[in-house]
Tab-separated table of C-alpha atoms and ligand atoms in Angstrom:
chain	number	residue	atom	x	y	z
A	1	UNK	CA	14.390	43.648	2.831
A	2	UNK	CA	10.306	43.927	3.046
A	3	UNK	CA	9.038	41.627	5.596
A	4	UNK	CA	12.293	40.162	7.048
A	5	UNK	CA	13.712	41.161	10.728
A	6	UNK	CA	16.735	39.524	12.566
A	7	UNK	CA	17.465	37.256	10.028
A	8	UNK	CA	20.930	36.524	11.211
A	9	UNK	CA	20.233	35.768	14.599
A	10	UNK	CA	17.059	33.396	13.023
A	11	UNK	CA	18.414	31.752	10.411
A	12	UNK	CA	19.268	28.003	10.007
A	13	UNK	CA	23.091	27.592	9.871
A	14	UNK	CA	23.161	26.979	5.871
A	15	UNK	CA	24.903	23.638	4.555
A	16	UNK	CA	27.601	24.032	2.356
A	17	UNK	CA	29.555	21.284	0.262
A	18	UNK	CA	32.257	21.447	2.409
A	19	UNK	CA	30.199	20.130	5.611
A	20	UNK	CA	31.236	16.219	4.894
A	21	UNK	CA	26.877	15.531	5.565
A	22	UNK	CA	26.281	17.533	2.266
A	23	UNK	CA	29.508	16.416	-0.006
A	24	UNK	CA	27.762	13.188	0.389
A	25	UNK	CA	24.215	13.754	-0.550
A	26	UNK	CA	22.004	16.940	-0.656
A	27	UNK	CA	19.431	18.635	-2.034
A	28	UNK	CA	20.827	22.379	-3.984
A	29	UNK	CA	18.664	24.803	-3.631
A	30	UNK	CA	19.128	27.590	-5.833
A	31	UNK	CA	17.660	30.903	-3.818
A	32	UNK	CA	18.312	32.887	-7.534
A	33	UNK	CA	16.456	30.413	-9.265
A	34	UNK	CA	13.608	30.932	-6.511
A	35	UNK	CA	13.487	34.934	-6.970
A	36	UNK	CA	13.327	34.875	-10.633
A	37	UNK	CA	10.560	32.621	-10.564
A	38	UNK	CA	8.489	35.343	-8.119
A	39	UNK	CA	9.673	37.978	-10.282
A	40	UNK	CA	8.508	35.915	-13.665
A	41	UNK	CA	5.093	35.306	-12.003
A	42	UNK	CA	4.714	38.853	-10.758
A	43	UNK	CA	5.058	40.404	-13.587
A	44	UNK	CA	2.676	37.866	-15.475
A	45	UNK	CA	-0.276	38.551	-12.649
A	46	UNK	CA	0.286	42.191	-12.101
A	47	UNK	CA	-1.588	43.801	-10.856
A	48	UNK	CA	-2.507	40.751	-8.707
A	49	UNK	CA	-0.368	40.151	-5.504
A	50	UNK	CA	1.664	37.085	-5.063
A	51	UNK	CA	1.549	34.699	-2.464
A	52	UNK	CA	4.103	32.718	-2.168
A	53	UNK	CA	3.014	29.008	-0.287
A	54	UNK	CA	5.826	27.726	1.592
A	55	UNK	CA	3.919	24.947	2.961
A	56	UNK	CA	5.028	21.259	3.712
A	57	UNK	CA	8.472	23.151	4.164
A	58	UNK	CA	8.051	24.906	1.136
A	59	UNK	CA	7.831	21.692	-1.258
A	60	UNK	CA	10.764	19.955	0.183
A	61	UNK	CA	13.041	23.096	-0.717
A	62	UNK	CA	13.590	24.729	3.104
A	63	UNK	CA	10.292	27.032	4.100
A	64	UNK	CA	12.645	30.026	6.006
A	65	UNK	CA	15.425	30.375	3.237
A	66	UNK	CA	12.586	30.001	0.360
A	67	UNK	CA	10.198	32.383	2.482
A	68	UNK	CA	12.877	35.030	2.826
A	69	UNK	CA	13.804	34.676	-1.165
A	70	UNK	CA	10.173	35.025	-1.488
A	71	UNK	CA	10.102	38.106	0.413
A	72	UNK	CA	13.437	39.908	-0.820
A	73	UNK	CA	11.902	39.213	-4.501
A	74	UNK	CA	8.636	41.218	-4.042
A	75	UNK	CA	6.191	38.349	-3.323
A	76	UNK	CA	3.586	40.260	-1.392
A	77	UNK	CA	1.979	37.112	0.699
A	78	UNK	CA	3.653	34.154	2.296
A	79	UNK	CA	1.077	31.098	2.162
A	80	UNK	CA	0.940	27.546	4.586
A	81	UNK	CA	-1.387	25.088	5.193
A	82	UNK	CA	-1.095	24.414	8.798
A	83	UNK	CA	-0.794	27.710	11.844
A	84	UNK	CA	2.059	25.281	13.425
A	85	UNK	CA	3.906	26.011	9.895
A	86	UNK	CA	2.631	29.846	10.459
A	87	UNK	CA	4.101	29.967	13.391
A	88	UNK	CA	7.562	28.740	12.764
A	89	UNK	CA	7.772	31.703	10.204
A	90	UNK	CA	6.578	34.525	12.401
A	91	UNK	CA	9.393	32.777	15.420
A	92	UNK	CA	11.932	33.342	12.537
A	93	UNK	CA	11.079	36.932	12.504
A	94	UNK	CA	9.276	37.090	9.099
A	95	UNK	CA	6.666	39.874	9.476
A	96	UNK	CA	4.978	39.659	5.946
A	97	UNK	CA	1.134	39.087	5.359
A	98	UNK	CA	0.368	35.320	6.305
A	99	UNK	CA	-1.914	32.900	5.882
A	100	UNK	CA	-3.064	29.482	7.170
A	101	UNK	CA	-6.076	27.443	5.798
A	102	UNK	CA	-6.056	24.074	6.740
A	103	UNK	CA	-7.186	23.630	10.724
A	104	UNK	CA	-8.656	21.296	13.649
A	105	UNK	CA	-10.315	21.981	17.038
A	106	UNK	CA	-6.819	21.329	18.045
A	107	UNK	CA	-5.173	24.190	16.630
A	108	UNK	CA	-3.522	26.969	18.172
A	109	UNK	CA	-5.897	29.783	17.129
A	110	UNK	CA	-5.003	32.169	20.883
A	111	UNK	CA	-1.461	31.754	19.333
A	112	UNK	CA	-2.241	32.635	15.746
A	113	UNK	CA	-4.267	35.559	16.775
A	114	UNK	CA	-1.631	36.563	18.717
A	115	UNK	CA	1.087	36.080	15.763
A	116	UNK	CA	-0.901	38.111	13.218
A	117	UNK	CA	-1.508	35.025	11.306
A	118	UNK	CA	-4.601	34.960	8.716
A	119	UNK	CA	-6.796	32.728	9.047
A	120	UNK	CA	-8.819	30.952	6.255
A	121	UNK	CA	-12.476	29.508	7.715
A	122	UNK	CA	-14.697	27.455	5.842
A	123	UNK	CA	-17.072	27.612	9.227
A	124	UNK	CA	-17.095	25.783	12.099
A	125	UNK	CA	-13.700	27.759	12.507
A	126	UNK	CA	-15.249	31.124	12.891
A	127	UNK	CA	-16.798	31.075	16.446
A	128	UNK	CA	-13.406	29.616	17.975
A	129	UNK	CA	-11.699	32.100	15.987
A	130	UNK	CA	-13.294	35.346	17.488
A	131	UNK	CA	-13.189	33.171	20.928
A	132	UNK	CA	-9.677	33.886	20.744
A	133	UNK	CA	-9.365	36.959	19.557
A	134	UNK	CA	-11.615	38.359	22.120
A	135	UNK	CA	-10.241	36.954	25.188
A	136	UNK	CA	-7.099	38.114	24.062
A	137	UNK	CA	-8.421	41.710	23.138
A	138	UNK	CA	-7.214	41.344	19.417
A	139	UNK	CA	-8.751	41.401	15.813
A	140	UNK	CA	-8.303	38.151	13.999
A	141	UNK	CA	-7.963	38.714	9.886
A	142	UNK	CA	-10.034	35.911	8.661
A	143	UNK	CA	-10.586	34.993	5.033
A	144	UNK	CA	-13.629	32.839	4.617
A	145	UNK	CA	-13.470	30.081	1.785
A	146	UNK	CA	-15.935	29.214	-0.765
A	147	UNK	CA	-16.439	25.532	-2.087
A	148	UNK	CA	-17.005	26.713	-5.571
A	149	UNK	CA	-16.367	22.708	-6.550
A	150	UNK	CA	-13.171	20.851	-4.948
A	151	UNK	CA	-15.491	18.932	-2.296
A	152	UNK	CA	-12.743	19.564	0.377
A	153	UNK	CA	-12.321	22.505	2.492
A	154	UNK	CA	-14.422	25.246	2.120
A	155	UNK	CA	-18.165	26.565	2.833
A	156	UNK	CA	-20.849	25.269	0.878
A	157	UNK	CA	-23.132	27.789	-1.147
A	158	UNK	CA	-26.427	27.051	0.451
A	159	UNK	CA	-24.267	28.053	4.371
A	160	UNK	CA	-21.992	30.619	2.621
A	161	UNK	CA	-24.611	33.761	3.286
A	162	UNK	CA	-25.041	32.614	6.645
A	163	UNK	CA	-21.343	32.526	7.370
A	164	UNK	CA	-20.814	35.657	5.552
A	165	UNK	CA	-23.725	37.397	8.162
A	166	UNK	CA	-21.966	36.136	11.429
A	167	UNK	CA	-18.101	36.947	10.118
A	168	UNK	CA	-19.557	40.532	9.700
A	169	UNK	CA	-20.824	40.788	13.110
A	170	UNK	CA	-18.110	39.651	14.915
A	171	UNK	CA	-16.413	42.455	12.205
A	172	UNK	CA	-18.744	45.265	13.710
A	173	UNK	CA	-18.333	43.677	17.310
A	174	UNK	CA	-14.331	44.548	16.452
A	175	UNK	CA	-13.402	40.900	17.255
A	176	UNK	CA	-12.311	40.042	13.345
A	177	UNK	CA	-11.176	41.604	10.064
A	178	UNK	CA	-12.618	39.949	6.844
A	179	UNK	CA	-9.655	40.691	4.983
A	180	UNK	CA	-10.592	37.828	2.281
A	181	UNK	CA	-12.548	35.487	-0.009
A	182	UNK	CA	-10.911	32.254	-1.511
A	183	UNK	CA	-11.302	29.355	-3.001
A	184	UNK	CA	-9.104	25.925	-4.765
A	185	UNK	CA	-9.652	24.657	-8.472
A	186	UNK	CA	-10.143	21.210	-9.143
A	187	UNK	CA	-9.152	21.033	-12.411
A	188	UNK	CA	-6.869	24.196	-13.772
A	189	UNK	CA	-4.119	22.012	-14.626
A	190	UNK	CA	-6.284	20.572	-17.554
A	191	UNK	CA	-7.071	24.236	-19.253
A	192	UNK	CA	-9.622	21.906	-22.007
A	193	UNK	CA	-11.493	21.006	-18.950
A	194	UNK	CA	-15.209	23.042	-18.459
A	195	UNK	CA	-14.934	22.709	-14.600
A	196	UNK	CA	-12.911	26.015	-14.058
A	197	UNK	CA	-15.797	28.203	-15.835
A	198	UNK	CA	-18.055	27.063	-13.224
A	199	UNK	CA	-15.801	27.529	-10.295
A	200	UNK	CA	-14.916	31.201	-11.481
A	201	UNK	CA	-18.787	31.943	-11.804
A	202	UNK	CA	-19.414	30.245	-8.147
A	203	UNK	CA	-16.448	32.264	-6.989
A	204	UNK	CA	-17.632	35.849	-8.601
A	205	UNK	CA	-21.014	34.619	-6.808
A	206	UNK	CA	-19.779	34.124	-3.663
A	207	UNK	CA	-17.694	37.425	-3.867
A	208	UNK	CA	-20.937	39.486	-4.748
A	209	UNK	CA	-23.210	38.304	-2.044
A	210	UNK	CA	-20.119	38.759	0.511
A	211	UNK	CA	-19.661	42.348	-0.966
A	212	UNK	CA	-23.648	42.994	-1.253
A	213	UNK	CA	-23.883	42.199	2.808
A	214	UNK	CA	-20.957	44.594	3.074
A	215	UNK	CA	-17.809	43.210	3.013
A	216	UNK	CA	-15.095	45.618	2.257
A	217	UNK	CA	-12.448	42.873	1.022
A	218	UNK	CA	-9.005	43.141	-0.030
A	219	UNK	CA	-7.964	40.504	-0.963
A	220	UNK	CA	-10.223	37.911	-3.471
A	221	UNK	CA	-7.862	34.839	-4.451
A	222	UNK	CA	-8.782	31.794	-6.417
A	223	UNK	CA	-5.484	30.660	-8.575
A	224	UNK	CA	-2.847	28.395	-8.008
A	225	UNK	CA	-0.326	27.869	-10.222
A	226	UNK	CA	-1.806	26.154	-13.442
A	227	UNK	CA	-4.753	29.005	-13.132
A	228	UNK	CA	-1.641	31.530	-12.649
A	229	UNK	CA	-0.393	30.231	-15.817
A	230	UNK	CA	-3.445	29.628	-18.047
A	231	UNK	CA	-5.994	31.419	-16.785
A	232	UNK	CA	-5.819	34.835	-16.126
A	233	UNK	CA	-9.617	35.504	-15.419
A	234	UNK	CA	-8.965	33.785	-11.933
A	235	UNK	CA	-5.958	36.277	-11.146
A	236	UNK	CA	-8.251	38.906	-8.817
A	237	UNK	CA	-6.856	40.484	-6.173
A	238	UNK	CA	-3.982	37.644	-5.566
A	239	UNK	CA	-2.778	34.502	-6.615
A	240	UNK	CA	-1.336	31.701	-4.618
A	241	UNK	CA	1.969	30.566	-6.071
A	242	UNK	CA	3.423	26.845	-5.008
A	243	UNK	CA	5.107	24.754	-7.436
A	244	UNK	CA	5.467	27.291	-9.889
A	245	UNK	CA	7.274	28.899	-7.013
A	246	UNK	CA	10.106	26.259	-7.174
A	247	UNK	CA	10.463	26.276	-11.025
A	248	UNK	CA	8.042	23.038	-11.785
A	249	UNK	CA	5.615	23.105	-14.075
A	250	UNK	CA	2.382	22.311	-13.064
A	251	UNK	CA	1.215	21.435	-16.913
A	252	UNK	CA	1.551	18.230	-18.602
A	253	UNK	CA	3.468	18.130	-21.501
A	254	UNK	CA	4.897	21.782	-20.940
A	255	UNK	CA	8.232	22.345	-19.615
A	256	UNK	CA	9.990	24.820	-17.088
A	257	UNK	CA	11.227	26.492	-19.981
A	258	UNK	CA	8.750	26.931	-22.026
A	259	UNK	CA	6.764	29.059	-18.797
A	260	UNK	CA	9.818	30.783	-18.293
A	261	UNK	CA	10.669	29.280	-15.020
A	262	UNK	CA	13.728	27.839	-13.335
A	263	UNK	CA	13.653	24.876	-11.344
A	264	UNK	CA	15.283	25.389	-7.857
A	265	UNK	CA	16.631	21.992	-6.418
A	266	UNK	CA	19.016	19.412	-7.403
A	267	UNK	CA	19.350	16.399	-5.950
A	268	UNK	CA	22.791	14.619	-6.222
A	269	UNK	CA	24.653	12.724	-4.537
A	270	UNK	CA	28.853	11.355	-4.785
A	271	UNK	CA	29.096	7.920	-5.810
A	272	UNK	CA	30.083	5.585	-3.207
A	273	UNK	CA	31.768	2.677	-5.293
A	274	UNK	CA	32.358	1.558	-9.103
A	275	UNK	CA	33.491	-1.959	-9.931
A	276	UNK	CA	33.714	-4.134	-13.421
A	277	UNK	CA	31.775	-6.685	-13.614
A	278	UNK	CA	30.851	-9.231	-16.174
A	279	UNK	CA	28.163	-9.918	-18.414
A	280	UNK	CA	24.918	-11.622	-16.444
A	281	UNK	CA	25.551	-9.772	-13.174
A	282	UNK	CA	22.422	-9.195	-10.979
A	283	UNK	CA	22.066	-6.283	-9.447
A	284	UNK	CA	19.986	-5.372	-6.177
A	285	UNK	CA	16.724	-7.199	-4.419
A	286	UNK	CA	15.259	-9.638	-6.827
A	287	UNK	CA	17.826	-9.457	-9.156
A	288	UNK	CA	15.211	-7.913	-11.482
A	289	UNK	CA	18.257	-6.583	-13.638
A	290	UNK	CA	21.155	-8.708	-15.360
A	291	UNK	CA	23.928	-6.556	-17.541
A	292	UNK	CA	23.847	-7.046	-20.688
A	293	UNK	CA	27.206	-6.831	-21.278
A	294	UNK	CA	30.907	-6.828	-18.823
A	295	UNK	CA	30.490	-3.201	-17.829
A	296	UNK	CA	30.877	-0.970	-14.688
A	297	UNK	CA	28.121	-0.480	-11.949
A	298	UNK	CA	28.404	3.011	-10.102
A	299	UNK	CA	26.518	2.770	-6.303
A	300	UNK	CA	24.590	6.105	-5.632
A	301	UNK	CA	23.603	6.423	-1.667
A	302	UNK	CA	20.288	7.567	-1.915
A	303	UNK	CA	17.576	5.576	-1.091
A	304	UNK	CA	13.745	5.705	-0.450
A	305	UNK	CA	14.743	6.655	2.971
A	306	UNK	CA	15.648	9.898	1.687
A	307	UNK	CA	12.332	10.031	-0.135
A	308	UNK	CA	13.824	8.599	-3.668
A	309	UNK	CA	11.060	6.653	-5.019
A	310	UNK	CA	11.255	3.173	-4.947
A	311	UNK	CA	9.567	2.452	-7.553
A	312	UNK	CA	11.311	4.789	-9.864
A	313	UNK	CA	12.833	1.873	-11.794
A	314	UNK	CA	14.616	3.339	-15.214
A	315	UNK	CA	14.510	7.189	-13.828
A	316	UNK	CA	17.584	8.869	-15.699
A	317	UNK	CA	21.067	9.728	-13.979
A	318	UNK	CA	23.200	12.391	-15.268
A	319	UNK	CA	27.160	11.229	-14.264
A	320	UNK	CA	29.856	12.616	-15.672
A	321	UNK	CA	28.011	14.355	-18.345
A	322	UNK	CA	26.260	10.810	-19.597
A	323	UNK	CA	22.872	10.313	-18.928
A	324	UNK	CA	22.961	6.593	-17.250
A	325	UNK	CA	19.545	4.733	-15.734
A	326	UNK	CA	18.736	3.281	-12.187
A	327	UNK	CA	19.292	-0.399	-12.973
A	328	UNK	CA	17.385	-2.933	-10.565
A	329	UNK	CA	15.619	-2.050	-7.037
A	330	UNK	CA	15.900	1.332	-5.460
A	331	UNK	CA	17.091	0.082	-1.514
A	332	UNK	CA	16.349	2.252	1.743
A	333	UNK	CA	19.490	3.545	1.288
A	334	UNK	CA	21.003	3.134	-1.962
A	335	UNK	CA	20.584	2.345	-5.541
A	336	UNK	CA	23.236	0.573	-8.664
A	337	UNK	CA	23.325	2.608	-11.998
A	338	UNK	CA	24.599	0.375	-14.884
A	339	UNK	CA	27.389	2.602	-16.662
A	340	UNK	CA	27.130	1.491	-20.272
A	341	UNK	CA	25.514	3.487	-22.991
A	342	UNK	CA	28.272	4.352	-23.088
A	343	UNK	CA	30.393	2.724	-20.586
A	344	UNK	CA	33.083	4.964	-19.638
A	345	UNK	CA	36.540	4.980	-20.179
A	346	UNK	CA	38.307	4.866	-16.800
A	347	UNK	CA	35.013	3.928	-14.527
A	348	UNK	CA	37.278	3.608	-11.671
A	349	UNK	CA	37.959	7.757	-11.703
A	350	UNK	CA	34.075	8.103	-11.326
A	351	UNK	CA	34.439	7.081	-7.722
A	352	UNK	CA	33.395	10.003	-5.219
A	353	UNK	CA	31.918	12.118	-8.607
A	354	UNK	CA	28.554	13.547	-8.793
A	355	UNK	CA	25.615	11.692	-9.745
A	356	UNK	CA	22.533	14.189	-10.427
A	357	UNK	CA	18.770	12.379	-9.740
A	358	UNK	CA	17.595	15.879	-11.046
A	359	UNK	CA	17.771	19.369	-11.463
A	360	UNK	CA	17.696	22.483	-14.158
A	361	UNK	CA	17.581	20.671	-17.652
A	362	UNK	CA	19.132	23.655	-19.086
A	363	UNK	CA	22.437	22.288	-16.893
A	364	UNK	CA	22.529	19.320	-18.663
A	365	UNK	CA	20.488	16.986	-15.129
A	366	UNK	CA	17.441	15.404	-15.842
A	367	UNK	CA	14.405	17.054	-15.141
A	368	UNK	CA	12.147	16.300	-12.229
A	369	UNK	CA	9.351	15.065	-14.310
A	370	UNK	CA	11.084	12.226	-15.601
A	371	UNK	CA	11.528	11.133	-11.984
A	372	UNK	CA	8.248	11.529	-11.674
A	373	UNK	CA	6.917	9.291	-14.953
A	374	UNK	CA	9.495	7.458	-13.544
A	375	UNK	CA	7.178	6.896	-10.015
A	376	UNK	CA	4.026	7.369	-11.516
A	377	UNK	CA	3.559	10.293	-9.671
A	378	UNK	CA	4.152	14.460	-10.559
A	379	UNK	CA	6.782	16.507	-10.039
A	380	UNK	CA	5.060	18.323	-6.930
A	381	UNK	CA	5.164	14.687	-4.739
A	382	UNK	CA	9.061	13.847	-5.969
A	383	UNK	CA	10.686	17.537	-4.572
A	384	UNK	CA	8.368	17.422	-1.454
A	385	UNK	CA	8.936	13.699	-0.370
A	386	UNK	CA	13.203	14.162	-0.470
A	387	UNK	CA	13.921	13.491	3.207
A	388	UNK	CA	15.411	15.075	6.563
A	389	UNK	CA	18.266	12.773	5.688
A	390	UNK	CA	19.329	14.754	3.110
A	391	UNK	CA	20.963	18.057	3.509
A	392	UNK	CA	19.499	21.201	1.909
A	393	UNK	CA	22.400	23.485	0.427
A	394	UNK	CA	21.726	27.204	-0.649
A	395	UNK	CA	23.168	28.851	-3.503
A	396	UNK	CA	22.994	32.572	-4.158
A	397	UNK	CA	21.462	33.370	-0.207
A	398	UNK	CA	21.301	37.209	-1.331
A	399	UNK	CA	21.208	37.967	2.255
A	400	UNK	CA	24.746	36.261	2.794
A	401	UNK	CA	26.370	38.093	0.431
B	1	LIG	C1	-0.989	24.066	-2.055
B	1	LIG	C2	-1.997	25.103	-2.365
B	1	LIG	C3	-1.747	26.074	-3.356
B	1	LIG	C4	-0.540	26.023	-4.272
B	1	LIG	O1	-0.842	25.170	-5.370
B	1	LIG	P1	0.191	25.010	-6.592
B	1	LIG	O2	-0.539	24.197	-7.597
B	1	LIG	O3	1.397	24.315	-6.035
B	1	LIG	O4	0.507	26.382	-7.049
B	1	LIG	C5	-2.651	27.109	-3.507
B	1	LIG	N1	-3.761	27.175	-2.741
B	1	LIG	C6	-4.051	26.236	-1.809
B	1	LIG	C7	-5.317	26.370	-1.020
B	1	LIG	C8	-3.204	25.168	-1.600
B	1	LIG	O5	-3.511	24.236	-0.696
């Protein structure tokens, strides 16, 4: 196992459907499903690296038991936003390549240093950086970011050869390594979009005056995952895998299937109550829904507490093999699925069975993007927003078996 040390003294005690928390609600998290996907995307970049970006604890799916997936399945990189995120990883005894991008005069960068945690610097970051990493007699591995057209992080082009000139002294002073260029597309998940060509040209800019002043970089990295998937003239040196990572597609209108990917989490929960009623019953706040018919109302306890979107109003429910609807409000903690279409012959039975939100459509659940037509939203904000109050379960943790 690359990059992983005392993982069973490190890891999180997994949930299993047995622990009563999880039997009633949790989010599956298929650690196969998450390999094959680094393994699909591998092979499609090589000879490009793979980072795999485990921020925002990795999408909602668990960042140490993705990470180490990640890791036993030949992704090269792991990838966070924040050092604090960094940091967790590197306390959990993963040892692989790093990277943090996102920072404040607040953050830890002594602490990063010390950790062996990249750093990416779009320039007021620099002299704090090589602050640290002097007074603690260490090299800091920097990767300095390029705006090439996302207007957020990054260094503009008219500062870039500037920056480029001071991260190369503090390189011959021995204070930092510039291990990297990068940069973030605006646009890559619309391939018809012009945009991209002039981010790719910015960022092949950017490289050559970087490499002209005599940067000897390793790793050049531009694509996330709709570049990964579309457009393989942003591939260089590595690419920076996140929801493709979890089995999502980041293109509209094209499935997990169709890119060869799996998705990784289900969300279910057991049904807390069925009763008949008749014809004209309202059903949660507002009473926005009315059956249309006597029929059976199955109570799921999930709730926009747990990160279920409220406003997700006619999202699809897989129980018992039928594919049922959210009927009236989503609660805080709960919402009503009307069981007709077809109503079921012995509704009653249904009580403590498993209603899937979502999951692998090739398993018969809905699939994550309806949820997320559903909320007006995209896949990415539906598996990252499920909440603490819902227990993550792993299936197929290599490592425990
Ligand atoms: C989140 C993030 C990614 C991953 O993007 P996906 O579209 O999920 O693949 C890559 N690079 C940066 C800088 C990011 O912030």
């Amino acid at each position: 196992m690359t990059g992983v040390t005392d993982r069973t003294d490190t890891a999180p005690e997994p949930a299993d459907l047995t622990d009563p928390r999880a039997a009633e609600r949790s989010a599956v998290v298929d650690l196969a499903a998450i390999r094959h996907n680094v393994r699909t995307l591998r092979t499609r970049v090589a000879p490009a690296a793979l980072m795999a970006v485990v921020k925002a604890d990795a999408y909602g799916h668990g960042m140490l038991p993705v990470a180490t997936a990640a890791l036993e399945a030949g992704a090269d990189w792991l990838g966070v936003a924040h050092v604090s995120e960094a940091l967790v990883l590197r306390r959990a005894g993963l040892d692989a390549p790093l990277l943090a991008w996102l920072h404040t005069p607040a953050t830890d960068f002594a602490a990063a240093v010390e950790a062996g945690i990249d750093l990416g610097v779009s320039g007021w970051e620099l002299e704090p950086i090589a602050a640290a990493a002097a007074a603690a007699g260490r090299t800091a591995r920097v990767h300095l970011k390029i705006d090439t057209g996302l207007g957020r992080n990054g260094c503009t082009a008219e500062e870039w050869p500037v920056l480029v000139r001071a991260a190369l002294d503090h390189e011959a002073a021995g204070r930092l390594r510039l291990v990297g260029v990068f940069s973030h597309l605006a646009v890559a998940d619309e391939p018809v979009r012009p945009e991209t060509d002039a981010q790719v040209a910015a960022f092949r800019a950017a490289v050559a005056i970087a490499e002209d002043a005599g940067a000897r970089l390793e790793a050049r990295h531009l694509a996330n995952s709709p570049a990964i998937l579309t457009r393989p003239d942003t591939h260089f040196d590595l690419v920076r895998a996140g929801v493709s990572l979890y089995g999502l597609s980041p293109l509209a209108g094209i499935s997990s299937a169709e890119l060869g990917l799996t998705p990784a989490m289900t969300l279910r929960a057991a049904i807390a109550n069925v009763k008949h009623v008749p014809a004209g019953q309202g059903v949660s706040y507002g009473l926005r829904y009315r059956t249309g018919t006597a029929s059976a109302l199955a109570l799921v306890p999930v709730g926009y507490a747990d990160g279920v979107p409220r406003i997700a109003t006619d999202a699809p429910v897989l129980i018992d093999g039928q594919r049922h609807t959210v009927a009236g409000r989503i609660a805080m903690d709960q919402f009503v699925v009307d069981l007709v279409d077809p109503v079921p012959s012995d509704p009653a039975a249904l009580l403590g069975a498993d209603a899937v939100l979502f999951g692998d459509p090739a398993t018969g659940a809905p699939a994550v993007e309806e949820w997320a037509d559903a909320a007006q939203t995209i896949n990415y904000e539906v598996v990252t927003r499920i909440g603490s109050r819902v227990p993550r379960v792993y299936r197929n943790d290599g490592a425990a078996r």
